[in-house]
mmCIF file of C-alpha atoms in Angstrom:
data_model
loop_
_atom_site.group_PDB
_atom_site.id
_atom_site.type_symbol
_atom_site.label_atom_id
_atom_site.label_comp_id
_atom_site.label_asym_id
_atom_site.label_seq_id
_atom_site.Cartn_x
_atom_site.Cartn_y
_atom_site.Cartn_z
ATOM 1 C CA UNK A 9 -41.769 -55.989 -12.614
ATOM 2 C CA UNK A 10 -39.600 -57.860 -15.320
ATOM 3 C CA UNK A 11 -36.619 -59.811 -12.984
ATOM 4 C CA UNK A 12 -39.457 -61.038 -10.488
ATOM 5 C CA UNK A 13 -37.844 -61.966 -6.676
ATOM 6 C CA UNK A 14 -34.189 -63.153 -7.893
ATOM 7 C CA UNK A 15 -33.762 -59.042 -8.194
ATOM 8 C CA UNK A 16 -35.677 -58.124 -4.695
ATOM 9 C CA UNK A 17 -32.180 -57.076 -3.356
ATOM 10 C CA UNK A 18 -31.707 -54.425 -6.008
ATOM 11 C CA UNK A 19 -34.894 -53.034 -5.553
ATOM 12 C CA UNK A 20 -33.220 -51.406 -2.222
ATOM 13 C CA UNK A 21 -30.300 -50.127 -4.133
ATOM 14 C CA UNK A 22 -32.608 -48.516 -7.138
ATOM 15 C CA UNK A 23 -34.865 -46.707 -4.329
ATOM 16 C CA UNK A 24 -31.490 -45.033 -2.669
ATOM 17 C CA UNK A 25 -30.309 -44.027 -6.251
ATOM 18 C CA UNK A 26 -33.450 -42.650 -7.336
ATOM 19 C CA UNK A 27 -33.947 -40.363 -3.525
ATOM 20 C CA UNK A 28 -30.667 -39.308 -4.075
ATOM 21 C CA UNK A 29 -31.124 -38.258 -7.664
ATOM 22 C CA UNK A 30 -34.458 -36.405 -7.051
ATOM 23 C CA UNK A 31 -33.426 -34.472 -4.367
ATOM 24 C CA UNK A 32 -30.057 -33.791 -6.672
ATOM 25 C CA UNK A 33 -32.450 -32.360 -9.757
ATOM 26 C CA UNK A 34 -35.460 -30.761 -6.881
ATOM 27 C CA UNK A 35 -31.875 -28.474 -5.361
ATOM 28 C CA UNK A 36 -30.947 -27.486 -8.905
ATOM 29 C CA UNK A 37 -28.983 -29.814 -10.173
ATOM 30 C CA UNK A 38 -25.909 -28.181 -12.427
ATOM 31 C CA UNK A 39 -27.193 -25.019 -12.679
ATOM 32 C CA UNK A 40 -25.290 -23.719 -9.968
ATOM 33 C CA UNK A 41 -22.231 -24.449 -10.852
ATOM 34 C CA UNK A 42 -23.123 -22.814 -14.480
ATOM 35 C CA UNK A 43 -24.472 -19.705 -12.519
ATOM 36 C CA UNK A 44 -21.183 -19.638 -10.514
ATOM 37 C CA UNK A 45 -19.145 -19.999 -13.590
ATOM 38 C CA UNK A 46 -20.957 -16.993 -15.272
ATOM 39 C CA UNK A 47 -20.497 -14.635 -12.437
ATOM 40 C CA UNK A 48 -16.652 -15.502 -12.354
ATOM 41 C CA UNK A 49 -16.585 -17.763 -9.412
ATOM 42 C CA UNK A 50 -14.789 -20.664 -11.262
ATOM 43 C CA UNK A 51 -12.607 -20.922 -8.325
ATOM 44 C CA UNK A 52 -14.732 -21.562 -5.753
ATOM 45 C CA UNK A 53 -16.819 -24.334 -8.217
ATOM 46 C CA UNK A 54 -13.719 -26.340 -8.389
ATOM 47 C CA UNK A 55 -12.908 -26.062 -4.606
ATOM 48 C CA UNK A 56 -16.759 -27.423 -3.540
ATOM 49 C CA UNK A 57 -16.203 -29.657 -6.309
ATOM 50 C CA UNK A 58 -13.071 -31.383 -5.429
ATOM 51 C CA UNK A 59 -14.592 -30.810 -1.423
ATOM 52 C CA UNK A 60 -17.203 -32.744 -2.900
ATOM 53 C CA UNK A 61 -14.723 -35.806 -4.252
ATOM 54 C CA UNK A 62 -13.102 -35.925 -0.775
ATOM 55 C CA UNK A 63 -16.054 -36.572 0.949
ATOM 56 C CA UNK A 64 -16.952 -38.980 -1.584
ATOM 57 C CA UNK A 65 -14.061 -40.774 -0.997
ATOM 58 C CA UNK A 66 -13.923 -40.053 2.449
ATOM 59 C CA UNK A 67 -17.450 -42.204 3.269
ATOM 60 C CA UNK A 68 -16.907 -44.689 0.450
ATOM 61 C CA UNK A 69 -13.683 -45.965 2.454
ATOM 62 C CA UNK A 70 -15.929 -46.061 5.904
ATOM 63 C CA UNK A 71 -19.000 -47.688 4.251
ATOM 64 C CA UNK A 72 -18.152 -49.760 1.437
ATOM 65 C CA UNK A 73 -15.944 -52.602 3.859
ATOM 66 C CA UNK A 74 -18.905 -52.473 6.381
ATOM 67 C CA UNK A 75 -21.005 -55.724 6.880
ATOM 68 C CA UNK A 76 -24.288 -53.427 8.022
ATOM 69 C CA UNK A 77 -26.803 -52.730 5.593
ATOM 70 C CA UNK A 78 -25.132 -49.812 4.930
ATOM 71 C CA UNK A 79 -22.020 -51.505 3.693
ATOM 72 C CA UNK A 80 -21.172 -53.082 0.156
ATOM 73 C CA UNK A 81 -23.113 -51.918 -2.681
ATOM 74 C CA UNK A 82 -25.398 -49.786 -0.813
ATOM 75 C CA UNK A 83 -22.656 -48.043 1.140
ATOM 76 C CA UNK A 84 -20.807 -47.193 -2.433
ATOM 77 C CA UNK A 85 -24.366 -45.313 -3.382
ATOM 78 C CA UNK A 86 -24.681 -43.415 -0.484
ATOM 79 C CA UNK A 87 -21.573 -41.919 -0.647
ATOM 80 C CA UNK A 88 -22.132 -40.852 -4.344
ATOM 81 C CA UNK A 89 -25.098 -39.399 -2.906
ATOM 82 C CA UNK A 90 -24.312 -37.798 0.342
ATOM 83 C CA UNK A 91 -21.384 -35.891 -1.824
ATOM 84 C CA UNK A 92 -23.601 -35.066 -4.850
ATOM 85 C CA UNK A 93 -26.157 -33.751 -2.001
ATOM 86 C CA UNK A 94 -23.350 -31.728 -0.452
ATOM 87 C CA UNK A 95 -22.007 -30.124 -3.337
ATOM 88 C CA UNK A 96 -25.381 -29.027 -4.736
ATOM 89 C CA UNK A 97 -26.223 -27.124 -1.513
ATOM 90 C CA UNK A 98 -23.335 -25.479 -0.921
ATOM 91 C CA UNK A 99 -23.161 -24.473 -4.534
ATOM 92 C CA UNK A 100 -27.038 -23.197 -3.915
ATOM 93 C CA UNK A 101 -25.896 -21.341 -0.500
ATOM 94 C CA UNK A 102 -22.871 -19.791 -2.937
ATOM 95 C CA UNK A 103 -25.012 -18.569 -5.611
ATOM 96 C CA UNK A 104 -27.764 -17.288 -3.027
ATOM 97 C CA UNK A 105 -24.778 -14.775 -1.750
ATOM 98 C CA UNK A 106 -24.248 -13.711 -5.146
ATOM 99 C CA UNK A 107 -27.418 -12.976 -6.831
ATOM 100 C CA UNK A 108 -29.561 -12.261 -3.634
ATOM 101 C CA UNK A 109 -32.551 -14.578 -4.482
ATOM 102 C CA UNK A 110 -33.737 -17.920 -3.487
ATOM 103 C CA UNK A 111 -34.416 -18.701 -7.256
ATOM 104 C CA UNK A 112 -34.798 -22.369 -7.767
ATOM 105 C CA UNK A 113 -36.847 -22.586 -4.063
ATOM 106 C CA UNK A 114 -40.041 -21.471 -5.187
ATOM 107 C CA UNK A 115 -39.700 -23.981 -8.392
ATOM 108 C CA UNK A 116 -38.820 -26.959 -6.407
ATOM 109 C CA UNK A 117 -41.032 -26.302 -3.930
ATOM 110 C CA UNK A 118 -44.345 -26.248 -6.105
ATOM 111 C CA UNK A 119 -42.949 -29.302 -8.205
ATOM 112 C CA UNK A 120 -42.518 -31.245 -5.315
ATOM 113 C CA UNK A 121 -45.536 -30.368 -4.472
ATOM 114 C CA UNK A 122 -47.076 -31.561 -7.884
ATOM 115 C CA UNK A 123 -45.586 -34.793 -7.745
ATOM 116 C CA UNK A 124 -46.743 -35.615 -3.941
ATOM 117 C CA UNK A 125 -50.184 -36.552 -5.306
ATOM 118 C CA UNK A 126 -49.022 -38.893 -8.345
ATOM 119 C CA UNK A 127 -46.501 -40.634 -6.178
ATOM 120 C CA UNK A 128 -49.346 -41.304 -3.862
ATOM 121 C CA UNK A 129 -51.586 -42.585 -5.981
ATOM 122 C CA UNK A 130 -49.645 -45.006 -7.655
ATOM 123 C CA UNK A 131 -48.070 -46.462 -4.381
ATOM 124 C CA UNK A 132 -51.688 -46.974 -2.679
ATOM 125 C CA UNK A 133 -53.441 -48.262 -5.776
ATOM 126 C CA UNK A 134 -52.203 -51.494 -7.777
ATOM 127 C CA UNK A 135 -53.531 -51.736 -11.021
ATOM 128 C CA UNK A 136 -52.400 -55.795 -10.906
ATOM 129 C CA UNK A 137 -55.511 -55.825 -8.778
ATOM 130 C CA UNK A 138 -57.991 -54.617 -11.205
ATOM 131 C CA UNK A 139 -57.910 -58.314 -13.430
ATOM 132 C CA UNK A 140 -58.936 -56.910 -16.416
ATOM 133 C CA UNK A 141 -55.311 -57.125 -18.541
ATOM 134 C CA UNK A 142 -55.357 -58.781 -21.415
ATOM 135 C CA UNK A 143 -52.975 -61.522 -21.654
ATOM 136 C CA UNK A 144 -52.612 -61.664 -25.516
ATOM 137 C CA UNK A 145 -52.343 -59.388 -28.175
ATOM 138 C CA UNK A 146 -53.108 -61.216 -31.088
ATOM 139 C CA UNK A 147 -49.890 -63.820 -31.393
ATOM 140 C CA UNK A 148 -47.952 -62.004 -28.696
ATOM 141 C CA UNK A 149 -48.305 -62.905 -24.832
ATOM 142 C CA UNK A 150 -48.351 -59.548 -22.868
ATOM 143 C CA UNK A 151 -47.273 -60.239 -19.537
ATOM 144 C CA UNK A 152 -49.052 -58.504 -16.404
ATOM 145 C CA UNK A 153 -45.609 -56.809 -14.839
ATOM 146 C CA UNK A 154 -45.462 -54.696 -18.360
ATOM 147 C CA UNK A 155 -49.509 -54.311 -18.520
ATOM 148 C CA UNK A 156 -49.526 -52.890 -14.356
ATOM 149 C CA UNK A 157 -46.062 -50.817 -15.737
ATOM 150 C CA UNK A 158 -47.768 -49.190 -18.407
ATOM 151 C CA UNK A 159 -50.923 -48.494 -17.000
ATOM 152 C CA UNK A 160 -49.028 -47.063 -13.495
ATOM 153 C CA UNK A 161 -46.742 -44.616 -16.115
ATOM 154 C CA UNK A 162 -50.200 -43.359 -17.271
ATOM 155 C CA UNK A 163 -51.672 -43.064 -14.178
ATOM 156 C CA UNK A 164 -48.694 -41.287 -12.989
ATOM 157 C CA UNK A 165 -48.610 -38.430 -16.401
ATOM 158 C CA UNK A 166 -51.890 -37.893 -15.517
ATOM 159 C CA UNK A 167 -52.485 -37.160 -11.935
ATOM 160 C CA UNK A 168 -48.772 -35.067 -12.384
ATOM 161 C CA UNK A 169 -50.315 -33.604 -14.884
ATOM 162 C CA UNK A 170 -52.830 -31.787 -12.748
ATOM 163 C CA UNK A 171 -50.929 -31.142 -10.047
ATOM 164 C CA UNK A 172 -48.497 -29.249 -12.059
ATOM 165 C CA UNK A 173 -51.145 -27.322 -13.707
ATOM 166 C CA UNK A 174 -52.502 -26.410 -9.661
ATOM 167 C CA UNK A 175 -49.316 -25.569 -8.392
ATOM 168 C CA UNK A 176 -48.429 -23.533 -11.925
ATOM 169 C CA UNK A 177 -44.906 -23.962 -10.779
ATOM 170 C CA UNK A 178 -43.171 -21.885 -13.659
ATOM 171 C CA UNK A 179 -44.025 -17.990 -14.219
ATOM 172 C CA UNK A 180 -44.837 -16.284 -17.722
ATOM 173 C CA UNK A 181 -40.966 -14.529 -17.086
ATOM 174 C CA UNK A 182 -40.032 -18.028 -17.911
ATOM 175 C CA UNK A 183 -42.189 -19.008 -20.756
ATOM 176 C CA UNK A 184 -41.659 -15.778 -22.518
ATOM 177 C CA UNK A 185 -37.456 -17.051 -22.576
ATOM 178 C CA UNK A 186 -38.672 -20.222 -23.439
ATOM 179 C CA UNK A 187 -40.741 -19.577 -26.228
ATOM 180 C CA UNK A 188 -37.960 -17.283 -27.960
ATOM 181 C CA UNK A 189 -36.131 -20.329 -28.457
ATOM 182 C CA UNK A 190 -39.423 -22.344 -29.769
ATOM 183 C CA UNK A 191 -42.476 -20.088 -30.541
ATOM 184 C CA UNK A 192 -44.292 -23.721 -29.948
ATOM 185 C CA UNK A 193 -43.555 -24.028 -26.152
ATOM 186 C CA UNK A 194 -45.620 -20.739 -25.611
ATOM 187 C CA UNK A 195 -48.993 -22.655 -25.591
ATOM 188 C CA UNK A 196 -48.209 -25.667 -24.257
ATOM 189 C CA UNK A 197 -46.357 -23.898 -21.069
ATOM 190 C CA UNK A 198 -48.970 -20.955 -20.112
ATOM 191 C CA UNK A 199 -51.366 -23.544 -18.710
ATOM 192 C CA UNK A 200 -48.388 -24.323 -16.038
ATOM 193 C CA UNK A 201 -47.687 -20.231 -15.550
ATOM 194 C CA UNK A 202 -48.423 -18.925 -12.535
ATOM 195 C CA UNK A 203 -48.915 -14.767 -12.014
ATOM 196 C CA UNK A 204 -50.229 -12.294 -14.538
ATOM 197 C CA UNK A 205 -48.858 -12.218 -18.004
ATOM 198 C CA UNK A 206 -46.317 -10.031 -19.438
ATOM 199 C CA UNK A 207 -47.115 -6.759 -20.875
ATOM 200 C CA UNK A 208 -46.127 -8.143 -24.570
ATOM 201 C CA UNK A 209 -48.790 -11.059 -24.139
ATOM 202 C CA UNK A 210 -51.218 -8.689 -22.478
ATOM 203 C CA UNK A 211 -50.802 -6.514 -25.913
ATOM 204 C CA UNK A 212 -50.778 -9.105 -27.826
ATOM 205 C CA UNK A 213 -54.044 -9.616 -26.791
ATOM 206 C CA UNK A 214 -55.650 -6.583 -27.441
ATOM 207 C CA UNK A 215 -58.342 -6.450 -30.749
ATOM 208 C CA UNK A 216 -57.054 -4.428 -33.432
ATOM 209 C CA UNK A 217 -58.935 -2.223 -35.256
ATOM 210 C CA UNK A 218 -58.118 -1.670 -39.159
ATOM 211 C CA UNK A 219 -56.991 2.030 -40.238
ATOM 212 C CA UNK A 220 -59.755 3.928 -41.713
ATOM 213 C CA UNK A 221 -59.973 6.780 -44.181
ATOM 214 C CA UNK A 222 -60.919 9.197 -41.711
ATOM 215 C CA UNK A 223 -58.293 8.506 -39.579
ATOM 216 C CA UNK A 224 -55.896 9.341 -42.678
ATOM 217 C CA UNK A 225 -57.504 12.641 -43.268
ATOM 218 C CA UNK A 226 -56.883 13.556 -39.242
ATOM 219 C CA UNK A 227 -53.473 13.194 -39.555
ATOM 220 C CA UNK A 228 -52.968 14.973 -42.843
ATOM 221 C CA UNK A 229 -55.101 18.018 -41.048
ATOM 222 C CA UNK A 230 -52.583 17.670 -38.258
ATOM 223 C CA UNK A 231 -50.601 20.732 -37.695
ATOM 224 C CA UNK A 232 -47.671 18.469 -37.048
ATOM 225 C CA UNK A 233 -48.171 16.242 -40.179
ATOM 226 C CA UNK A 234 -46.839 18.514 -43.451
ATOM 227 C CA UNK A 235 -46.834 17.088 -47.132
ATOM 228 C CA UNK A 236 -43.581 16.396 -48.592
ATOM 229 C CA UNK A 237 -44.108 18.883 -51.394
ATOM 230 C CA UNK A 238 -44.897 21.665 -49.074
ATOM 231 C CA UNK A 239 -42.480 23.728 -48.435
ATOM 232 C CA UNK A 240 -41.176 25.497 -45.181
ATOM 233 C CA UNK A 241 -42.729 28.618 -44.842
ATOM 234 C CA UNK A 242 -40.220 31.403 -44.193
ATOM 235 C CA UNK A 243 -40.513 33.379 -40.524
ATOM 236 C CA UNK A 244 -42.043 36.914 -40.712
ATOM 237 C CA UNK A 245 -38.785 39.762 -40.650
ATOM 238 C CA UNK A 246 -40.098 40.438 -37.301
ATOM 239 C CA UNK A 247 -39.335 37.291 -35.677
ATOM 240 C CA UNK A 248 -35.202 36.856 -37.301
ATOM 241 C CA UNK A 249 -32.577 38.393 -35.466
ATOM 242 C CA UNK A 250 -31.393 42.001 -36.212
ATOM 243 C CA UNK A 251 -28.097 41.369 -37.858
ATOM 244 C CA UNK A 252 -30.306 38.823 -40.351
ATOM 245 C CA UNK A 253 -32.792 41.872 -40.670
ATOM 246 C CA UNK A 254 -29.884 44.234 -41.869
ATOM 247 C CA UNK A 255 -28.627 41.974 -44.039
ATOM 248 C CA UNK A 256 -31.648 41.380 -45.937
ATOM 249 C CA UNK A 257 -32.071 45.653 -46.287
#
């Protein structure tokens, strides 16, 4: 947008940065190495991670002298990447064993699925096209890359925007641990919940009705409910035990 055709070449090299990095965050990112760390697998973080560094190294000495457009620059990032990649899953495959659920799957999987449809959009439809930029604002020239940039980054928000709220990828689980951090996250989350609420928000809901008189004078009728001043009424003779009868004659 702002380099015009002198940058065309790095365009390539962006795109293979930014797949590798997406599918990086979509797999879970760090927080399987944090989960394996908490359930006392430090070991076995630092093995995949220094596995991880080998391979790295490994492909960055085949690729990086190549002449093939996989060599050079491009062969330096897809080494990063393929080891990243690596790492990430076998860390997932790790923590699967360990805690016996697929948890970031179901996440991924519906925020993938969310940002399908914005992706879409903004590849098929130019906004360069339209012609209706301004080229001025006031004393300052606005140029059309940064007008079509701004105007795709809104397009973008908005159709993700949507899709997140369809595919509801998080569950109220999650925005109730959320919100005990920041109270403030709680509405601005639930729209992207998916399930029923928990019990606490279903109670939450619930009218409340204001204590009444009469609901004072059932509970000091109560035979439960005695006054503090009252005092303990003694057991008839015939009730105590017979060495507490004797003792009393």
């Amino acid at each position: 947008f702002f380099y015009g055709s002198a940058y065309s070449e790095a365009a390539m090299l962006m795109q293979i940065f930014l797949l590798f990095n997406i599918f990086y965050l979509l797999a879970g990112g760090n927080a399987h190495q944090a989960a394996l760390y908490v359930l006392g697998r430090q070991r076995v973080a630092l093995i995949i991670n220094w596995a991880s560094l080998a391979v790295t190294a490994g492909l960055a000495a085949l690729l990086i002298p190549n002449t093939g457009p996989l060599g050079g620059p491009t062969g330096a990032l897809v080494a990063i990447g393929v080891g990243q990649a690596g790492a990430v899953v076998v860390q997932l495959a790790y923590a699967w064993r360990l805690l016996h659920a697929k948890y970031p799957i179901r996440f991924s999987a519906r925020v993938l699925l969310a940002l399908l449809p914005a992706t879409a959009v903004v590849y098929v439809i130019h906004p360069s096209t339209w012609g209706w930029f301004p080229q001025r604002l006031g004393p300052v020239r606005v140029p059309l890359s940064l007008s079509e940039l701004i105007l795709s980054v809104v397009l973008f928000t908005l159709v993700l925007g949507v899709g997140l709220w369809l595919a509801k990828p998080i569950e109220h689980v999650d925005v109730d641990l959320l919100a005990q951090t920041n109270p403030r996250l709680r509405p601005i989350l639930t729209p992207f919940a998916s399930g029923a609420p928990s019990p606490r928000m279903v109670i939450s809901k619930q009218p409340t009705r204001p204590v009444r008189k009469s609901d004072l004078d059932k509970l000091s009728q109560s035979p439960t409910t005695r006054r503090p001043s009252e005092p303990t009424p003694k057991k008839p003779a015939s009730h105590l035990p017979i060495e507490t009868q004797q003792m009393e004659e």
